[in-house]
Every structure is written in structure tokens, then in C-alpha cells.
mmCIF file with all atom_site columns, C-alpha atoms and ligand atoms in Angstrom:
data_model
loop_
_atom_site.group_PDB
_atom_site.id
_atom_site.type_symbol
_atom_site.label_atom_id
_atom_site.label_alt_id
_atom_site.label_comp_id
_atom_site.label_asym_id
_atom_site.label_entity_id
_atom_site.label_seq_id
_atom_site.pdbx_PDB_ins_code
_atom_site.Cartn_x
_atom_site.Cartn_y
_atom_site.Cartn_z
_atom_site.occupancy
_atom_site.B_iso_or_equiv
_atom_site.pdbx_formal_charge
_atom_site.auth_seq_id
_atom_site.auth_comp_id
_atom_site.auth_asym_id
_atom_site.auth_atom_id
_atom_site.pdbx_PDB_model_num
ATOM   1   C  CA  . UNK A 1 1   ? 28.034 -35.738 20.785 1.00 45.00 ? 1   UNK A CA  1
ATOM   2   C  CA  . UNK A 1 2   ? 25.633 -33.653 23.128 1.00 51.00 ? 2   UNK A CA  1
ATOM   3   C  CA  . UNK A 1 3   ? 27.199 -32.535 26.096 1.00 60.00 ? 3   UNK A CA  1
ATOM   4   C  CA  . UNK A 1 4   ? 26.833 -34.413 29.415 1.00 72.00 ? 4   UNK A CA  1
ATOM   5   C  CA  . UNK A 1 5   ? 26.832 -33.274 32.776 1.00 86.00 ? 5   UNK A CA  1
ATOM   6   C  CA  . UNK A 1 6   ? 25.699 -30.434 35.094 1.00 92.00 ? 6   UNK A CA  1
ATOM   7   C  CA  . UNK A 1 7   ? 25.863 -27.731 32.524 1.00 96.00 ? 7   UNK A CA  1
ATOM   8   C  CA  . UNK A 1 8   ? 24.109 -27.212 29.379 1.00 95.00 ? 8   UNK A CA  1
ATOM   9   C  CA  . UNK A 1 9   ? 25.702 -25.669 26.331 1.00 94.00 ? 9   UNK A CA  1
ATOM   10  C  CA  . UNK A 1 10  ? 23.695 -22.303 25.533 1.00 95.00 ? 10  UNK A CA  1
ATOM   11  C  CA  . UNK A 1 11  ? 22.011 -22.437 22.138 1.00 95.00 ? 11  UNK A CA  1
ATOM   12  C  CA  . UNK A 1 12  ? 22.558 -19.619 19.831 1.00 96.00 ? 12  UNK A CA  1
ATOM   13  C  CA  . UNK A 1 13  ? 19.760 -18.379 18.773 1.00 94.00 ? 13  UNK A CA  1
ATOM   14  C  CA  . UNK A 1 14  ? 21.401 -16.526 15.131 1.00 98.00 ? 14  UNK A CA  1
ATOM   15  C  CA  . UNK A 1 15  ? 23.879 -18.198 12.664 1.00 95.00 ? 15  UNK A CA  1
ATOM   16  C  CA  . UNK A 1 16  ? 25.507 -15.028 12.103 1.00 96.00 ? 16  UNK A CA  1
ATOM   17  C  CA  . UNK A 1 17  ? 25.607 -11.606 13.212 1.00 98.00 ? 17  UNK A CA  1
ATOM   18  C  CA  . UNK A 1 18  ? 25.775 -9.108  10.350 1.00 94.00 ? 18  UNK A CA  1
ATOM   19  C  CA  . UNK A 1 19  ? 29.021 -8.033  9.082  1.00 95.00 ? 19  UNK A CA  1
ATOM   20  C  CA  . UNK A 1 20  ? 30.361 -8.000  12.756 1.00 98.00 ? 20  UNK A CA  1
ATOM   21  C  CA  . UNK A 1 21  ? 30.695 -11.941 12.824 1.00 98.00 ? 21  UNK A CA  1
ATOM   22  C  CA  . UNK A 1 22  ? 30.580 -14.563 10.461 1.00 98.00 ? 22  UNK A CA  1
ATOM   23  C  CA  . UNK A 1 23  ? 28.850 -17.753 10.742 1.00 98.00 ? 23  UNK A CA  1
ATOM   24  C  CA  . UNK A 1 24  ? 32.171 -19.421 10.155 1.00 98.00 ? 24  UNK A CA  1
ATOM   25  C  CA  . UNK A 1 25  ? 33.197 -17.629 13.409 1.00 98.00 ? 25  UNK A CA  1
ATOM   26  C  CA  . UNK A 1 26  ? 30.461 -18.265 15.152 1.00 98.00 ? 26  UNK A CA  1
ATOM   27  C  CA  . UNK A 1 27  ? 30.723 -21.780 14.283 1.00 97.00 ? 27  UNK A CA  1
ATOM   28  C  CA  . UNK A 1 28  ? 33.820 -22.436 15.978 1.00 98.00 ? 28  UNK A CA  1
ATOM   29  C  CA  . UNK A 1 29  ? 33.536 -20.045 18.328 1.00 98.00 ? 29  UNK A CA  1
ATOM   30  C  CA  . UNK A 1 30  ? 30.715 -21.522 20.108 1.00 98.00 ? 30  UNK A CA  1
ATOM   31  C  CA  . UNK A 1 31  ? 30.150 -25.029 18.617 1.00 97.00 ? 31  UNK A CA  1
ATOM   32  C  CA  . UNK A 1 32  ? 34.202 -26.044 19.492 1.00 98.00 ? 32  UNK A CA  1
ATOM   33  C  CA  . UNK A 1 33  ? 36.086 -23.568 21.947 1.00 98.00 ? 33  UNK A CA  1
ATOM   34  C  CA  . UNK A 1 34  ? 32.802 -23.398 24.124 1.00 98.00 ? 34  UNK A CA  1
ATOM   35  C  CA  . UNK A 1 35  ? 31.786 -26.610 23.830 1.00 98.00 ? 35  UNK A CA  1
ATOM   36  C  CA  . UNK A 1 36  ? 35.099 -27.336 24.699 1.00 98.00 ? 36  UNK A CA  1
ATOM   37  C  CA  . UNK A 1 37  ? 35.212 -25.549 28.020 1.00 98.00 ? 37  UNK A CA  1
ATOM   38  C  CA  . UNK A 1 38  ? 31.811 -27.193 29.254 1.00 98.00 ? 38  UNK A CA  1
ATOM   39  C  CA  . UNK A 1 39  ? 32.930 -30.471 28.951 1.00 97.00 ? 39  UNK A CA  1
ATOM   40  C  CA  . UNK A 1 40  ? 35.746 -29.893 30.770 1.00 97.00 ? 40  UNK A CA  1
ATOM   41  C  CA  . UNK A 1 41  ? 33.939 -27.800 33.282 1.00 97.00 ? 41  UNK A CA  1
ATOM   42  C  CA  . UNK A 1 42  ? 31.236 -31.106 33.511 1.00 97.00 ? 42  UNK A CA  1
ATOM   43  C  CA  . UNK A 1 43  ? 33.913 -33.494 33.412 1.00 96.00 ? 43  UNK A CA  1
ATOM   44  C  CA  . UNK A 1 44  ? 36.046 -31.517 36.281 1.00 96.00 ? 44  UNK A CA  1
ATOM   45  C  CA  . UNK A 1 45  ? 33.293 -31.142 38.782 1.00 95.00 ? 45  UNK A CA  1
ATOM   46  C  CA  . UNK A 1 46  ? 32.004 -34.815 39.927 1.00 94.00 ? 46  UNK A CA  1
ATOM   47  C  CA  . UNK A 1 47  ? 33.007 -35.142 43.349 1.00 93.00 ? 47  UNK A CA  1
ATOM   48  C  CA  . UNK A 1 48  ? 34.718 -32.362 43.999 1.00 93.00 ? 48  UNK A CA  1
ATOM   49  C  CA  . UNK A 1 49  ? 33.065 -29.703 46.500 1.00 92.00 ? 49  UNK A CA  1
ATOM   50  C  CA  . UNK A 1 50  ? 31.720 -27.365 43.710 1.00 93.00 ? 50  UNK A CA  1
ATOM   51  C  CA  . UNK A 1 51  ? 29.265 -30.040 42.136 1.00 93.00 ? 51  UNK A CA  1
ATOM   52  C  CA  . UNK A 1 52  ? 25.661 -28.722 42.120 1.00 93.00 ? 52  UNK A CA  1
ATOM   53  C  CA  . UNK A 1 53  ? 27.251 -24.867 42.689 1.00 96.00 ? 53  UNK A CA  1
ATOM   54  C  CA  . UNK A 1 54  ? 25.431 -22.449 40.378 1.00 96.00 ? 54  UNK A CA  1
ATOM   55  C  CA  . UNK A 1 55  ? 27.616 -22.006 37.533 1.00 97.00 ? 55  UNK A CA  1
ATOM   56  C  CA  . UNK A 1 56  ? 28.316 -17.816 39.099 1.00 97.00 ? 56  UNK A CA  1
ATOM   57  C  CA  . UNK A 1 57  ? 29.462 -20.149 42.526 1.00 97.00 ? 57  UNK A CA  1
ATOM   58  C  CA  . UNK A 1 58  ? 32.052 -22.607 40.994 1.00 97.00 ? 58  UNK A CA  1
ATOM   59  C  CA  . UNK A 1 59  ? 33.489 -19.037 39.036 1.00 98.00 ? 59  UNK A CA  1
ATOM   60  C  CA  . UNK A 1 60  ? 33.393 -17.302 42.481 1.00 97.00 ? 60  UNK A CA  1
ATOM   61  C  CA  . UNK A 1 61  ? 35.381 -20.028 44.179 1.00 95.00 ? 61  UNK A CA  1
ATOM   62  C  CA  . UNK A 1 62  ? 37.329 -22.023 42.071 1.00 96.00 ? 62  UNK A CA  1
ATOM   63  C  CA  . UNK A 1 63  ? 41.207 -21.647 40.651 1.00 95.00 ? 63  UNK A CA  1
ATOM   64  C  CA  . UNK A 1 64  ? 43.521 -23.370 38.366 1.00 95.00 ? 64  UNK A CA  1
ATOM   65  C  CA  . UNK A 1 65  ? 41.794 -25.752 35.449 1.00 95.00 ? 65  UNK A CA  1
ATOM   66  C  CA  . UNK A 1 66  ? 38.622 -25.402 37.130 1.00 96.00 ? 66  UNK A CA  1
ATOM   67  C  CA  . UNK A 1 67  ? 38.524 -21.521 37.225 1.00 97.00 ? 67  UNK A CA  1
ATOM   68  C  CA  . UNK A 1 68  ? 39.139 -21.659 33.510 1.00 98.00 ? 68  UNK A CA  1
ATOM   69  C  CA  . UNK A 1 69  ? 36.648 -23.672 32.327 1.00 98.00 ? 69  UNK A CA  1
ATOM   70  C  CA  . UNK A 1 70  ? 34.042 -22.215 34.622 1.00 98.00 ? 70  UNK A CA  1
ATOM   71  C  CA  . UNK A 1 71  ? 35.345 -18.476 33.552 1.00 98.00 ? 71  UNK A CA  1
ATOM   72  C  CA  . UNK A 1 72  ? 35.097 -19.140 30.178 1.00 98.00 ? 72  UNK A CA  1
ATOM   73  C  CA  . UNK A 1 73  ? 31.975 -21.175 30.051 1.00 98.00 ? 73  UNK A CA  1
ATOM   74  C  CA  . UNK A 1 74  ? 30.269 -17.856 31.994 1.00 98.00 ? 74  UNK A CA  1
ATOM   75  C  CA  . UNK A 1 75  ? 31.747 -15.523 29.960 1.00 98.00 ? 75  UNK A CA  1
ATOM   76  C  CA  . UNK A 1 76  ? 31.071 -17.015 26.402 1.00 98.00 ? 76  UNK A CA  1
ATOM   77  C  CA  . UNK A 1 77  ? 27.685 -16.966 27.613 1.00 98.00 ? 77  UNK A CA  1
ATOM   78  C  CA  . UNK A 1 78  ? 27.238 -13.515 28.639 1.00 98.00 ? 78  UNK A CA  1
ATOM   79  C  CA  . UNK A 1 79  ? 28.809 -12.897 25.353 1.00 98.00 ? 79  UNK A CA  1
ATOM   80  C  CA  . UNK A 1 80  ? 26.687 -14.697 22.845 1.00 98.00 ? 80  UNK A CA  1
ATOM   81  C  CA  . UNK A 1 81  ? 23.354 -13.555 24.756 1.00 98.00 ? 81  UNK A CA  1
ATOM   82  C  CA  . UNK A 1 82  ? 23.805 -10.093 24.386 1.00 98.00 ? 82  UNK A CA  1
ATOM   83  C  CA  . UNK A 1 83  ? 23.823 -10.204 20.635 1.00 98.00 ? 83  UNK A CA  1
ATOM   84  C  CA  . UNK A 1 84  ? 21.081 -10.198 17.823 1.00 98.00 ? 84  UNK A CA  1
ATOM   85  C  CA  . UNK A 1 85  ? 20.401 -9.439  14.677 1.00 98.00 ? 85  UNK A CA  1
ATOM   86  C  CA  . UNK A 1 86  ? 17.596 -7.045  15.639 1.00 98.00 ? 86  UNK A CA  1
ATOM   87  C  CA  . UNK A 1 87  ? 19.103 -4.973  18.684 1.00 98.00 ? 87  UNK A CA  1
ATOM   88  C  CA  . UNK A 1 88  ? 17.352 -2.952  21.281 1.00 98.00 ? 88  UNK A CA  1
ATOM   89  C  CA  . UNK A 1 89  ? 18.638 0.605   21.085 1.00 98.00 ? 89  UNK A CA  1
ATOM   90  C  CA  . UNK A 1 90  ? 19.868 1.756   24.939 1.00 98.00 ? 90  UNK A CA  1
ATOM   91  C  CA  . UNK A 1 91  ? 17.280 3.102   26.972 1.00 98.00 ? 91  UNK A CA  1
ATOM   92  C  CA  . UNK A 1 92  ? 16.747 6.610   28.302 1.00 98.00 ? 92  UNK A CA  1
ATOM   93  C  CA  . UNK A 1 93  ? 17.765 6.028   31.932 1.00 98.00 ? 93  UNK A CA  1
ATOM   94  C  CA  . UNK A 1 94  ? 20.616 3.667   31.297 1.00 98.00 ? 94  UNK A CA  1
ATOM   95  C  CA  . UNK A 1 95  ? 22.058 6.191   28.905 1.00 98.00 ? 95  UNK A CA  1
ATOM   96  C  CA  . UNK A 1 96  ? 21.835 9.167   31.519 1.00 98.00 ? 96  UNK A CA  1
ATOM   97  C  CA  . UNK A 1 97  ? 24.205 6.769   33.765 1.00 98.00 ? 97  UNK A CA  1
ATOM   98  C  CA  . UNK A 1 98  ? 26.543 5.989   30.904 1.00 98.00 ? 98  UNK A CA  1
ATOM   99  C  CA  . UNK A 1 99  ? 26.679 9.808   30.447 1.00 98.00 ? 99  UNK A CA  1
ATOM   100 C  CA  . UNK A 1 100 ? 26.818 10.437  34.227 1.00 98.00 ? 100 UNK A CA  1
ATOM   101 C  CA  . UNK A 1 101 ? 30.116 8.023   34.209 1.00 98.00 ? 101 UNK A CA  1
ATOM   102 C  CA  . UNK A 1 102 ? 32.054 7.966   31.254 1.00 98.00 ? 102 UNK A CA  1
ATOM   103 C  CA  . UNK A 1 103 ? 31.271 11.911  29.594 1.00 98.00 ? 103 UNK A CA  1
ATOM   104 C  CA  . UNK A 1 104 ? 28.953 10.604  26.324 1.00 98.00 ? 104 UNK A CA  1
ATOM   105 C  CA  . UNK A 1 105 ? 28.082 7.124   24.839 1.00 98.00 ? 105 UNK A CA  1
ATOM   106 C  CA  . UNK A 1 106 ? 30.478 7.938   22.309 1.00 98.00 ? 106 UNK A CA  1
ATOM   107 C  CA  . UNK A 1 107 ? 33.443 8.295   25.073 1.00 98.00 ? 107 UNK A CA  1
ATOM   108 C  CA  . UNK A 1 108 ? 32.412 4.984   26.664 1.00 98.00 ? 108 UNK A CA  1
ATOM   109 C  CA  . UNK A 1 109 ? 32.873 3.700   23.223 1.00 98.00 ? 109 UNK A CA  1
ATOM   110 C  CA  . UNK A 1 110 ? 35.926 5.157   22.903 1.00 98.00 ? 110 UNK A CA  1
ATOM   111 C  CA  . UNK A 1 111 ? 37.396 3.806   25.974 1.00 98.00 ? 111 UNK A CA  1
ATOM   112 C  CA  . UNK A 1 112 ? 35.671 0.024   26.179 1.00 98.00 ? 112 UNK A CA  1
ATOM   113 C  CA  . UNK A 1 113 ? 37.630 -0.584  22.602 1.00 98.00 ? 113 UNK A CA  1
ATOM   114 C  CA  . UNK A 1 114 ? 40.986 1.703   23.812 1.00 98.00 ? 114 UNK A CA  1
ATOM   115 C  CA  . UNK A 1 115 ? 41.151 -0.737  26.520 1.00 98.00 ? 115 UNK A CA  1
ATOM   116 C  CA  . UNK A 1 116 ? 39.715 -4.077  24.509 1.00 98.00 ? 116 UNK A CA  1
ATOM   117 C  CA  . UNK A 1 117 ? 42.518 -3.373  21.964 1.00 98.00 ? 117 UNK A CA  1
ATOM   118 C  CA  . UNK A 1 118 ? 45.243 -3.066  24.352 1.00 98.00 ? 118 UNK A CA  1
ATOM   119 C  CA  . UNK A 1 119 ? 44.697 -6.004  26.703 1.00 98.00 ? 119 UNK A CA  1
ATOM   120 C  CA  . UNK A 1 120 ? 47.925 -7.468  26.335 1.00 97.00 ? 120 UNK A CA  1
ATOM   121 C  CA  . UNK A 1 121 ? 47.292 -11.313 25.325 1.00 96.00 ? 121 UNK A CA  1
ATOM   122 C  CA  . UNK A 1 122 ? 44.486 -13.251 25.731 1.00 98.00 ? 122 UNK A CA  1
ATOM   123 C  CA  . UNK A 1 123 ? 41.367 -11.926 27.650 1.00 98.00 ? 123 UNK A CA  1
ATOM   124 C  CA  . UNK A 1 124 ? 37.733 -10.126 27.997 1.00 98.00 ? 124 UNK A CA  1
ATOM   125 C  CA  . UNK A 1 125 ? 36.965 -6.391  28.591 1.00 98.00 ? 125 UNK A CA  1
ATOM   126 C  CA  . UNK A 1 126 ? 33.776 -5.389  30.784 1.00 99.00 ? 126 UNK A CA  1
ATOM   127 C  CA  . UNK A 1 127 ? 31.513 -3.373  31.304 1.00 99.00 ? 127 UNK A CA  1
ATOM   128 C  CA  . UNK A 1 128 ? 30.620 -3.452  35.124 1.00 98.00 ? 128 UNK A CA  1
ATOM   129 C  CA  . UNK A 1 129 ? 28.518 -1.920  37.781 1.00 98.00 ? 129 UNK A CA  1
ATOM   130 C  CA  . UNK A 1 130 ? 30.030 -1.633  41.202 1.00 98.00 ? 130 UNK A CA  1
ATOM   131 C  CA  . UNK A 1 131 ? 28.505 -1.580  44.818 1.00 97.00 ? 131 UNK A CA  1
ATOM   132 C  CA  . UNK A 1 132 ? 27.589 1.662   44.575 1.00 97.00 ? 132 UNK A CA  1
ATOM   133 C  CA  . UNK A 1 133 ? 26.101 1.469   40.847 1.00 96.00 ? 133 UNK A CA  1
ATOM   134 C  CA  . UNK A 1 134 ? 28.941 3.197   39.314 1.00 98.00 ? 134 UNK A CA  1
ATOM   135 C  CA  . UNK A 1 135 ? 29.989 1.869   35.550 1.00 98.00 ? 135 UNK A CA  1
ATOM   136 C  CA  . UNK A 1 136 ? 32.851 0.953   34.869 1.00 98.00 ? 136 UNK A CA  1
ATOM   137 C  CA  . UNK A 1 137 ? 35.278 -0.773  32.247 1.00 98.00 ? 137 UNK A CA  1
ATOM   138 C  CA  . UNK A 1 138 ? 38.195 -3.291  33.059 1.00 98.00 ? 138 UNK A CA  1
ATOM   139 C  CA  . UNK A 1 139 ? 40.660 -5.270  31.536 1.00 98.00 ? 139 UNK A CA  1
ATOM   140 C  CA  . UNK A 1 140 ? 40.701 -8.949  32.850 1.00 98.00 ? 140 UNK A CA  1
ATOM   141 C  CA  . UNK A 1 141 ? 43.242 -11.541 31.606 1.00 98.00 ? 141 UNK A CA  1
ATOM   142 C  CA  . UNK A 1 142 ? 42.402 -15.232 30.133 1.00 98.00 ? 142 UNK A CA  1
ATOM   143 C  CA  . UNK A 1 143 ? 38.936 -16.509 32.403 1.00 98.00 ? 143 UNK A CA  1
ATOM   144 C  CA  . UNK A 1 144 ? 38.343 -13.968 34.900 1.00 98.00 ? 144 UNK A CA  1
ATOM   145 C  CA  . UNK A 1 145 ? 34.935 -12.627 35.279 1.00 98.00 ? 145 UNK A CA  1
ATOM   146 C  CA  . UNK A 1 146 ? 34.042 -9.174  37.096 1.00 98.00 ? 146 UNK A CA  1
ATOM   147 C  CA  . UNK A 1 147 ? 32.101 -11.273 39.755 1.00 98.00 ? 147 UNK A CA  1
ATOM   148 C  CA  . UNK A 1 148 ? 35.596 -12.636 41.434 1.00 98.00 ? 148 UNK A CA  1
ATOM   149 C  CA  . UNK A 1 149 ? 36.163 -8.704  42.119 1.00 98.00 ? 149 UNK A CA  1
ATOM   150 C  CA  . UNK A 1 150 ? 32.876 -7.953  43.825 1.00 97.00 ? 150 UNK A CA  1
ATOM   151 C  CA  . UNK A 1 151 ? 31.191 -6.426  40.479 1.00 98.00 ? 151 UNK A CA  1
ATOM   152 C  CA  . UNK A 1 152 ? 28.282 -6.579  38.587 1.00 98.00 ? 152 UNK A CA  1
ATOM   153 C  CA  . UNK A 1 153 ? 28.781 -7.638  35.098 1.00 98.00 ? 153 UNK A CA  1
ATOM   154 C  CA  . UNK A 1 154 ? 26.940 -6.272  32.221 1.00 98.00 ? 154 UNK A CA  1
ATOM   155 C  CA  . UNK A 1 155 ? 28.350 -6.134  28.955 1.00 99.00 ? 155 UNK A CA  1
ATOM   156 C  CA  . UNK A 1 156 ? 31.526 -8.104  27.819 1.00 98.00 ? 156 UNK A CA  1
ATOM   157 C  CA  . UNK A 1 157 ? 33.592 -8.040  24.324 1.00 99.00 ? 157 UNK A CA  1
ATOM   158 C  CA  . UNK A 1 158 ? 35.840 -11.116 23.995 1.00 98.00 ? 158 UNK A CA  1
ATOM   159 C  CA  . UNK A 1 159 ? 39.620 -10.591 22.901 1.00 98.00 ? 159 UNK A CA  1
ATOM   160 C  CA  . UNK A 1 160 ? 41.007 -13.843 22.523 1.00 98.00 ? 160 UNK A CA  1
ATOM   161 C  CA  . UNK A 1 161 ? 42.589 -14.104 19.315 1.00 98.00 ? 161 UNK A CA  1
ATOM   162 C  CA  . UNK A 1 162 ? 40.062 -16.698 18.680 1.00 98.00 ? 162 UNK A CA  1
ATOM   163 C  CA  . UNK A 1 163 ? 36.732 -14.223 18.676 1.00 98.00 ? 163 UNK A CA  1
ATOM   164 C  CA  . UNK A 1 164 ? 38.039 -12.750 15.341 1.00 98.00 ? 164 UNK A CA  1
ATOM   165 C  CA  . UNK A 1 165 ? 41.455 -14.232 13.875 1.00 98.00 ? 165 UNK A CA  1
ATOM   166 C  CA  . UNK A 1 166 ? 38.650 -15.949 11.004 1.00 98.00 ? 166 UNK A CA  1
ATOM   167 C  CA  . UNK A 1 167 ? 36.915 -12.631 10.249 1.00 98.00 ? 167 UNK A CA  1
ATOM   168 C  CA  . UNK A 1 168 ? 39.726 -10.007 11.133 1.00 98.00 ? 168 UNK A CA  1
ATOM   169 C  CA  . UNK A 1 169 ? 42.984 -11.327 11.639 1.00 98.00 ? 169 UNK A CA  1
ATOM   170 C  CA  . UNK A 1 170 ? 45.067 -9.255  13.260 1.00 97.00 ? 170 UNK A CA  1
ATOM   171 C  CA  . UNK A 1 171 ? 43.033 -6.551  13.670 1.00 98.00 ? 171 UNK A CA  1
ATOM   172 C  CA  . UNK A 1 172 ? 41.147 -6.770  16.757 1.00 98.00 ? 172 UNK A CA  1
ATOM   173 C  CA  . UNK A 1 173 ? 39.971 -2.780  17.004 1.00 98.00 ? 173 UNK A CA  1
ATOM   174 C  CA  . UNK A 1 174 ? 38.142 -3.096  13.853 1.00 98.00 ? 174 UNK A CA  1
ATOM   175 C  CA  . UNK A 1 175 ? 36.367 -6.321  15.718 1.00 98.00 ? 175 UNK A CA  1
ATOM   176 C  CA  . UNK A 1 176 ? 35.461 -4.433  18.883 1.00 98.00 ? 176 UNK A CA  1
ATOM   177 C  CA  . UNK A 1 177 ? 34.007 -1.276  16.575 1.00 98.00 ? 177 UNK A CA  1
ATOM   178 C  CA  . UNK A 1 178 ? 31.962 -3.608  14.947 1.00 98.00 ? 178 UNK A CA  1
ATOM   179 C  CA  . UNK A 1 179 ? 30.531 -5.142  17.544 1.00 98.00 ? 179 UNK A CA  1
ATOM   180 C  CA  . UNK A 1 180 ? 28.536 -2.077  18.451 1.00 98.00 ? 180 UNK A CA  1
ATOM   181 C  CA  . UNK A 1 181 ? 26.322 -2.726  15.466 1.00 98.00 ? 181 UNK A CA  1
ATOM   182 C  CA  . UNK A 1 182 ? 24.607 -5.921  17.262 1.00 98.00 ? 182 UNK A CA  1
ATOM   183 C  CA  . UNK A 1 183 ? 24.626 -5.447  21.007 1.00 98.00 ? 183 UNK A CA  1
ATOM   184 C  CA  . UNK A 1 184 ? 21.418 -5.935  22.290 1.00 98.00 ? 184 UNK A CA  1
ATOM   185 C  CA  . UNK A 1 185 ? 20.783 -3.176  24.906 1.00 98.00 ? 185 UNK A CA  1
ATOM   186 C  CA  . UNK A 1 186 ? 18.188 -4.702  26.668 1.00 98.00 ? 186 UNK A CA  1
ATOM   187 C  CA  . UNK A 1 187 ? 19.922 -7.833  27.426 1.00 98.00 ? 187 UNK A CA  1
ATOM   188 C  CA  . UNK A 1 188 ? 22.875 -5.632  28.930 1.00 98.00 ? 188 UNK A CA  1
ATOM   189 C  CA  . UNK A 1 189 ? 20.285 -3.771  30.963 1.00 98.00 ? 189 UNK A CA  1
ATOM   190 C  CA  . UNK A 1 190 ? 18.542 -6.563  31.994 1.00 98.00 ? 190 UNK A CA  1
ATOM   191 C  CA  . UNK A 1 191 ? 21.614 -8.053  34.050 1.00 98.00 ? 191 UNK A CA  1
ATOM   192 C  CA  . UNK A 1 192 ? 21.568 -5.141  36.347 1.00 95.00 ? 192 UNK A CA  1
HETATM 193 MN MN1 . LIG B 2 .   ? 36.093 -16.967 23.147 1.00 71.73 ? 1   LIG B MN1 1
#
């Protein structure tokens, strides 16, 4: 059944991402827990004061059920865009800031996984800029989205168990390493 209603699934545009993800992953990951979350999202907002909100609104000002479908439909989005199978390498000046904040690339690494392996339960950690431009990483439990805290979202690795139970099973920090090999840098950029 297509979905109906105000939003519109995102198409993937890959089957599978290299060794990070497998298309059996990917499968369920997007064609059943995200399909999932926009029908509830488009079945949730008739008549209520969010319809016709952009999807970033009804995120911004929503709670309970609603909040977590909108969360999640934003979020797997963000996430599945800023993959491919042909990545952009980071650019010059967006490296210089990652340097400027975090040390290195390879100590942003570091701590985007340190703190994607020890979110406690289910949840997403970001990659942010804040009203000044600074980078920076948080931890953010179950639907929550950098925009309800006045930040600029960028990059996003998912931690829900199910993002890699298929692929990994328990072992989540081997999931965020690998997912290195297949961000797109240029998507990430280009939400600045
Ligand atoms: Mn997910």
C-alpha cells in the first residue's frame, strides 16, 4: 500500500550500502519501521493544529505520539540521505572547522561513536551546529531531533537496536565505525 497523507515516504536511492548495511537492513529499516512512522505521523495530523506544518514545524512543536512519529520520520530521513555508495570526501573548509572544534577528524570520530555507543537505550547521536556555528555532538533519546534545542542538524547515526541488530547484533560500535565508509560529505555540508 503507498502511503497516504501529507507526507511522502523518501525513496532510497541504493539497495545497500557496502559492507556497512545490508539490503536486508535496509529493507526493513526503511520499507517497515519508517514507513511505519509516516503513516502514523499522516494518520495523526488531520484536524489537529499541526496539519499543513512543514514536517521541521510539527517536530518543533509537537509531544507525546505525535512528537514520535514526526521525530522519527525527520530523522530517518536525514539519515538515509546522507548515505551513498559513491561518497563525497569532506571538503577543505568544513574540515578546518571540524579541526577548529573537536582537535582532528579522527578525534571527532572518536567521540561521535564514544558517545553513539553509550547512549543508554534507544536513540540518535548528532552532529550539530549551534547559533554561533560551533560543532558539536549530542546524545538524544528515542525521537528527539537537535532542532527542539535550538541547533542546526547535520549529520546523524541511528542507535536503535533496530539500525543494526540484522547486520551486527549486539555490537553497535562496530556499526557506527562502519558507517564512516558511506557518509556522503556533501550532503552533511549541504544542510548548513
Ligand atoms: Mn531507525
Amino acid at each position: 500500500m503507498p502511503t497516504e497523507g501529507q507526507f511522502a515516504m523518501m525513496q532510497l536511492p541504493y539497495t545497500q550500502l557496502g559492507e556497512a548495511i545490508s539490503a536486508n537492513t535496509l529493507s526493513f529499516h526503511h520499507g517497515k519501521h519508517l514507513k511505519a512512522y509516516v503513516d502514523n505521523l499522516n494518520k495523526a495530523l488531520p484536524g489537529s493544529p499541526m496539519e499543513g506544518k512543514t514536517l521541521q514545524e510539527v517536530v518543533c512543536m509537537s509531544e507525546g505520539g505525535v512528537l514520535n512519529n514526526a521525530g522519527q520520520v525527520l530523522n530517518h530521513t536525514m539519515y538515509f540521505e546522507q548515505f551513498s555508495n559513491a561518497p563525497q570526501a569532506m571538503s577543505a573548509d568544513f574540515k578546518a572547522r571540524v579541526e577548529k572544534d573537536f582537535g582532528s577528524v579522527e578525534a571527532f570520530r572518536k567521540e561521535f561513536e564514544q558517545k553513539g555507543a553509550t547512549l543508554f537505550g534507544s536513540g540518535w547521536v548528532w552532529l550539530s551546529a549551534d547559533a554561533e556555528g560551533r560543532l558539536v555532538i549530542s546524545q538524544l533519546a528515542n525521537a528527539d531531533n537537535p532542532v527542539r534545542h535550538g541547533l542546526c542538524p547535520l549529520l546523524t547515526f541511528d542507535v536503535w537496536e533496530h539500525a543494526y541488530y540484522l547486520d551486527y547484533q549486539n555490537r553497535r560500535a562496530d556499526y557506527l565505525a562502519a558507517l564512516w565508509q558511506v557518509v556522503d560529505w556533501s550532503v552533511v555540508e549541504g544542510r548548513l
